[in-house]
Short mmCIF file of C-alpha atoms in Angstrom, two decimals:
data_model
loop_
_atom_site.label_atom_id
_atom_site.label_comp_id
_atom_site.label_asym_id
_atom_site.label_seq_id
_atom_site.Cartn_x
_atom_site.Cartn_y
_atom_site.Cartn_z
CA UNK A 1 31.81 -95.58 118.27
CA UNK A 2 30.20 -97.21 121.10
CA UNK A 3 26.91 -97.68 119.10
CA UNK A 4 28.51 -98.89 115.82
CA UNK A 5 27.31 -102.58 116.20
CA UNK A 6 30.51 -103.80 113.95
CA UNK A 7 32.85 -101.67 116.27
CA UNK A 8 35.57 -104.03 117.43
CA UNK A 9 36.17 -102.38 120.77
CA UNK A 10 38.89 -104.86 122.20
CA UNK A 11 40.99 -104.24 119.32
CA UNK A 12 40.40 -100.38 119.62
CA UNK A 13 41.62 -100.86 123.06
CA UNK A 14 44.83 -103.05 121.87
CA UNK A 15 45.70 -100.34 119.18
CA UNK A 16 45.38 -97.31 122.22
CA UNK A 17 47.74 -99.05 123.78
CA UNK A 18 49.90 -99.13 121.12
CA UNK A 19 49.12 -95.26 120.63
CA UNK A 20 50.30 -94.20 124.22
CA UNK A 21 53.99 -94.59 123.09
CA UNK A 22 56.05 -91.19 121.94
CA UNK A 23 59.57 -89.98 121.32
CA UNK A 24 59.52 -88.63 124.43
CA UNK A 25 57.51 -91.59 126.44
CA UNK A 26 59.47 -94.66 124.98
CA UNK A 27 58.97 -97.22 128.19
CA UNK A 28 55.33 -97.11 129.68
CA UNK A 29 54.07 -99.45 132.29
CA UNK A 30 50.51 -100.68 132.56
CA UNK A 31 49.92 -97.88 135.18
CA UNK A 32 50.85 -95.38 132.57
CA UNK A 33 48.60 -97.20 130.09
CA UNK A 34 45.79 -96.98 132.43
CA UNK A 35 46.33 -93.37 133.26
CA UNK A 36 46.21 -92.51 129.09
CA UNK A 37 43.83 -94.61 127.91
CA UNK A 38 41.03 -94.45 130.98
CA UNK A 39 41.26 -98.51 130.98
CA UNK A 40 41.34 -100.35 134.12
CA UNK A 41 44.69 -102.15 134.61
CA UNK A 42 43.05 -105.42 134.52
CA UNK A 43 42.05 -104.91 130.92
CA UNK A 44 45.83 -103.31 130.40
CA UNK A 45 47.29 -106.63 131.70
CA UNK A 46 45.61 -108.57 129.45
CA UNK A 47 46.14 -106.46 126.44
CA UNK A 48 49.61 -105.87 127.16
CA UNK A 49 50.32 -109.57 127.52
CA UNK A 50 48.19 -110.43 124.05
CA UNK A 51 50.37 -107.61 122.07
CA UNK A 52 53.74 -108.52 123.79
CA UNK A 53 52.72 -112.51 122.94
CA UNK A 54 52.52 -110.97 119.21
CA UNK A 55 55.43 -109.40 118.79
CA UNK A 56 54.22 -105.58 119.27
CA UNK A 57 55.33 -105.20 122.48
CA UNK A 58 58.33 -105.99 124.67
CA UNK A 59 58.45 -106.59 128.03
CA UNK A 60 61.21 -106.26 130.56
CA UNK A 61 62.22 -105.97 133.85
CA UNK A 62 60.07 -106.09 137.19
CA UNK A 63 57.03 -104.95 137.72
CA UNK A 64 56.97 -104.74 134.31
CA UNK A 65 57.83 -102.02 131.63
CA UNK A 66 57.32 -102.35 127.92
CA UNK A 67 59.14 -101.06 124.92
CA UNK A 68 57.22 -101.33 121.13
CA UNK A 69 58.37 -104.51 119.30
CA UNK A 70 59.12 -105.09 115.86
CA UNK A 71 56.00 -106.45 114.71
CA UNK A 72 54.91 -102.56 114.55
CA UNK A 73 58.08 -101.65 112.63
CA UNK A 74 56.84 -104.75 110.24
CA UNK A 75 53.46 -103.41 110.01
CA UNK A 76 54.11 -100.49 109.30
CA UNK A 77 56.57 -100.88 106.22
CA UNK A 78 53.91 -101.93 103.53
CA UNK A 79 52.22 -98.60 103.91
CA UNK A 80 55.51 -96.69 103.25
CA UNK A 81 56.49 -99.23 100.54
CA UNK A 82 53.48 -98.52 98.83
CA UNK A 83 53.49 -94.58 98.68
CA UNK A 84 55.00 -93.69 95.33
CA UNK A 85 54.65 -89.98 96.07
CA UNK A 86 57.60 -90.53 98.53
CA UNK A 87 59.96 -91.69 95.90
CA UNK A 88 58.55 -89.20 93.44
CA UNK A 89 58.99 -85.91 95.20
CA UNK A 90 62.27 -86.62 97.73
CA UNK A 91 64.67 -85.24 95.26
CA UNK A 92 62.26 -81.91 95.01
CA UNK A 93 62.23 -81.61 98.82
CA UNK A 94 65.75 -81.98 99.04
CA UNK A 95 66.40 -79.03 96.59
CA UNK A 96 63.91 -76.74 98.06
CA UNK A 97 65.08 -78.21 101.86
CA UNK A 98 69.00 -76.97 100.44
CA UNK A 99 67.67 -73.53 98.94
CA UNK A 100 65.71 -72.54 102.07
CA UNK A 101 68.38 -74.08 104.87
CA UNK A 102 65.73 -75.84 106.00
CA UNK A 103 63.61 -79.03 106.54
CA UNK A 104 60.86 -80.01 103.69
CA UNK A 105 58.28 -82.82 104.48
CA UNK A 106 56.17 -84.74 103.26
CA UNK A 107 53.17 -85.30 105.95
CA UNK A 108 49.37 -86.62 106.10
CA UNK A 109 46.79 -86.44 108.64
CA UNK A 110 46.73 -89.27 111.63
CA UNK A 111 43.69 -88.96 113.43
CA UNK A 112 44.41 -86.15 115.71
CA UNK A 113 47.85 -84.84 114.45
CA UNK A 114 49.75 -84.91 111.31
CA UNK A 115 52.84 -87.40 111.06
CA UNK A 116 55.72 -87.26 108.87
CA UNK A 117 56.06 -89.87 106.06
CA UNK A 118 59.16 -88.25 104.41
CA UNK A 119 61.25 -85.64 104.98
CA UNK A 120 64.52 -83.67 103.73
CA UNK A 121 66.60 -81.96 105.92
CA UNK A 122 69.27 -79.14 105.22
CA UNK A 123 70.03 -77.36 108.53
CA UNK A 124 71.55 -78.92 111.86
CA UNK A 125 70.18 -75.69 113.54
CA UNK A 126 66.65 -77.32 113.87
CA UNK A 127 65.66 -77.91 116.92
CA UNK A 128 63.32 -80.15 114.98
CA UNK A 129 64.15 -83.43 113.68
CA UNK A 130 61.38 -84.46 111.41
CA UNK A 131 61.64 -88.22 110.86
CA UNK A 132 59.12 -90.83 109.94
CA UNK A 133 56.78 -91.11 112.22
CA UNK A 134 57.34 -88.23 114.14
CA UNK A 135 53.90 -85.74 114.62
CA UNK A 136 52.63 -82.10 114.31
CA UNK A 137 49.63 -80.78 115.93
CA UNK A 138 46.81 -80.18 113.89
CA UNK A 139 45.62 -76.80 115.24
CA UNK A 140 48.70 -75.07 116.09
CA UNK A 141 51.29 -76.25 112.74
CA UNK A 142 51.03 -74.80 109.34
CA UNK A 143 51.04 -78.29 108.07
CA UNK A 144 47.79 -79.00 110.02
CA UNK A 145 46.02 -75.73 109.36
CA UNK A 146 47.07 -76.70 105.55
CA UNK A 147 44.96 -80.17 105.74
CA UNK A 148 42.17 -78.27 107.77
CA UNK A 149 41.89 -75.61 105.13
CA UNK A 150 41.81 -78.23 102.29
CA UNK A 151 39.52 -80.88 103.60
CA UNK A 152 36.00 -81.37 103.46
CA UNK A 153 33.48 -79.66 105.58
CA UNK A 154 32.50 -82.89 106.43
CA UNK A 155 36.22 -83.74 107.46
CA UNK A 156 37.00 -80.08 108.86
CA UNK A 157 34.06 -80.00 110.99
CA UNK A 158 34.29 -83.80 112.47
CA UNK A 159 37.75 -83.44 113.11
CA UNK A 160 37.53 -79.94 115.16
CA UNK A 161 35.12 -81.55 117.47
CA UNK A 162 36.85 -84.28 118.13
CA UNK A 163 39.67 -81.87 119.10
CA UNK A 164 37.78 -79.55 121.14
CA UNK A 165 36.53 -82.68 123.28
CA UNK A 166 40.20 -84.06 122.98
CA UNK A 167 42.39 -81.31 124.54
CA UNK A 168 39.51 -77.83 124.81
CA UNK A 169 43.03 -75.63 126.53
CA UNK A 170 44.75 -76.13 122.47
CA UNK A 171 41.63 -75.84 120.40
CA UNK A 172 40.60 -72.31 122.25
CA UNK A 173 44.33 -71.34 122.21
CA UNK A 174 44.82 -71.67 118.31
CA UNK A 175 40.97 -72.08 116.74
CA UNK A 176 41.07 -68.75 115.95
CA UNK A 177 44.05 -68.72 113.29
CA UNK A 178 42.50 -71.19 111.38
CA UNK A 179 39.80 -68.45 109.39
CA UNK A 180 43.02 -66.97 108.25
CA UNK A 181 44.86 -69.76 107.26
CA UNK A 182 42.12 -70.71 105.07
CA UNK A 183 41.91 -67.48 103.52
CA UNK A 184 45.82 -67.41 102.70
CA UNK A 185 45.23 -71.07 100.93
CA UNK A 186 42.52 -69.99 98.91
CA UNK A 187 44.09 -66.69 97.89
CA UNK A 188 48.22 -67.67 98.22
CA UNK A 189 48.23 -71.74 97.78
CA UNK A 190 49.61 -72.17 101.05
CA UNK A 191 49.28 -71.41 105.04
CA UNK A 192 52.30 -70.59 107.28
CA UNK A 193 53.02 -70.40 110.94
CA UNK A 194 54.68 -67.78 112.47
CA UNK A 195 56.09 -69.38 115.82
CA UNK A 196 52.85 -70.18 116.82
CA UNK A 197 54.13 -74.03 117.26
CA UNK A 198 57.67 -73.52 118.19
CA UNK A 199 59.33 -70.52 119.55
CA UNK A 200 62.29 -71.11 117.43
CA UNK A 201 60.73 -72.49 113.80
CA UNK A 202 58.61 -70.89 111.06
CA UNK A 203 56.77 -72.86 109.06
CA UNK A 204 54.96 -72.73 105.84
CA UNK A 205 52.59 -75.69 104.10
CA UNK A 206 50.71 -76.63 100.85
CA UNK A 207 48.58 -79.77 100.16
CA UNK A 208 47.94 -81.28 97.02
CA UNK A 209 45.13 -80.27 95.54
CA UNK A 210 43.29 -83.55 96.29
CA UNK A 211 43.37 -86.62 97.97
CA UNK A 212 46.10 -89.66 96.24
CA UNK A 213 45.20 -93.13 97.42
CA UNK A 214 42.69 -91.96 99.86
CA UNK A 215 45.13 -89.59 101.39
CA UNK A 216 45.10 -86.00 101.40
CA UNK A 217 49.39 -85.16 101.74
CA UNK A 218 50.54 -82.06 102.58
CA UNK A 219 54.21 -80.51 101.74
CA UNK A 220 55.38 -78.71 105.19
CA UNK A 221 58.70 -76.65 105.58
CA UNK A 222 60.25 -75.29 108.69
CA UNK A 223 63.14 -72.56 108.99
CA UNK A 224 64.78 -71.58 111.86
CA UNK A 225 62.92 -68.21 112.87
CA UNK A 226 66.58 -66.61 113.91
CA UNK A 227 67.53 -66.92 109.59
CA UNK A 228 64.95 -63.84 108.75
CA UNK A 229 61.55 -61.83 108.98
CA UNK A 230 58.26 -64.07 108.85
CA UNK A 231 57.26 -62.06 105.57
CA UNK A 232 60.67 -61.92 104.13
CA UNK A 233 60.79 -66.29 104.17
CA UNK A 234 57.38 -66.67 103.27
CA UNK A 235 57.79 -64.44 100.26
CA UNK A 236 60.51 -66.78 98.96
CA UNK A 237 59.12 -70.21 100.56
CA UNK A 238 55.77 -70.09 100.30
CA UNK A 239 55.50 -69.84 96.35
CA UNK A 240 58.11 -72.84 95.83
CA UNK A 241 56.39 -75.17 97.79
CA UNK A 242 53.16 -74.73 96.17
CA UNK A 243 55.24 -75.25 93.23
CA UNK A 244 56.31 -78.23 94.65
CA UNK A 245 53.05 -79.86 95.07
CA UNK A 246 51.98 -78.95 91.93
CA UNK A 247 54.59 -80.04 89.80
CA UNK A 248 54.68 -83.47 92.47
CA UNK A 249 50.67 -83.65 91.23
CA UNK A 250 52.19 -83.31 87.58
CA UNK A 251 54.97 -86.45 88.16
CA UNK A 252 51.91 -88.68 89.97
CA UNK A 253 49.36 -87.27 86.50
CA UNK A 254 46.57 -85.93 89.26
CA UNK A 255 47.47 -82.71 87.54
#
């Protein structure tokens, strides 16, 4: 990025700061900031005071702590407004979500992880709550194995570098399972994950079979692994949710 002459970098830096906030990490200081993002706290002063002035921060207490403000809750409705495949395929995740006493989603790729952009849940035995927003690894989640499989080799190939710089402990952990994943989407429609995530979950994933809107989605499903044999719920799962994306490709005519 650094020798892309129309690279903003100041607001790359405002929007890592932005990124540094989690489920689990929802109050972050500037030294936390600094820590994450490698900037010097000076710069994190200044940024945190420009994005707390604009509404996508808030600031309390002393020294000061920040929450995220509304202006990213704002922001961040037109893109969900705007996906129709949300509206369209909901009532199919549901019924498949019911059928497997599960959780069906609807997810898409986010730089470095997949996030959630709809989801169905039937099971308060997950120890998962997928809700908007929330994120899967790339690497180690069928969803993200799914997306790998299906992208580009362009895509694939930028995208598993930038991991392997990124975190080098996950990508040798799990790089290996992606050859097979991408063998049981070419020859089965879908990959799955046998607790290689979660200790407790199984999960199973099929994309479309191309990008909508410049997006490439991907239908993900997780089970409780205590509710039967890997091979026994992929046998039944796996088919109906590459049913599900096709006949959600049918409903948006991509089909």
């Amino acid at each position: 990025m650094a020798k892309d002459a129309d690279f903003a970098t100041t607001l790359a830096h405002g929007l890592d700061i932005l990124a540094c906030f989690s489920a689990d990490s929802p109050v972050l200081a500037n030294k936390d900031f600094a820590l994450q993002t490698g900037m010097s706290r000076s710069a994190v002063a200044r940024l945190t005071h420009t994005l707390v002035e604009l509404g996508y921060l808030r600031r309390s207490g002393t020294p000061p702590r920040y929450r995220l403000g509304a202006s990213v809750l704002a922001l961040s409705y037109p893109l969900l407004a705007s996906m129709q495949i949300r509206q369209l395929a909901r009532p199919l995740m549901k019924q498949l979500a019911d059928h497997v006493r599960g959780a069906v989603s609807l997810v898409v790729r986010d730089r470095l992880q997949m996030v959630y952009v709809e989801s169905a849940r039937s099971n308060e035995a997950l120890q998962t709550r997928p809700d908007i927003g929330a994120a899967l690894p790339l690497l180690s989640s069928a969803a993200g194995k799914a997306w790998l499989s299906r992208a580009t080799v362009e895509e694939r190939s930028s995208v598993l570098n930038q991991l392997r710089v990124a975190d080098p402990a996950h990508y040798a952990a799990h790089i290996d399972t992606l050859p097979a994943a991408r063998r049981d989407l070419e020859s089965k429609g879908y990959c799955g994950n046998n607790m290689q995530w979660r200790p407790d979950a199984l999960g199973f994933a099929a994309p479309l079979a191309r990008p909508y809107q410049s997006l490439l989605y991907v239908f993900n499903c997780g089970v409780p692994a205590c509710d039967g044999p890997y091979r026994e719920r992929a046998a039944d799962i796996g088919p109906r949710l590459v049913s599900l994306a096709r006949e959600t490709e049918r409903l948006l005519g991509l089909d």
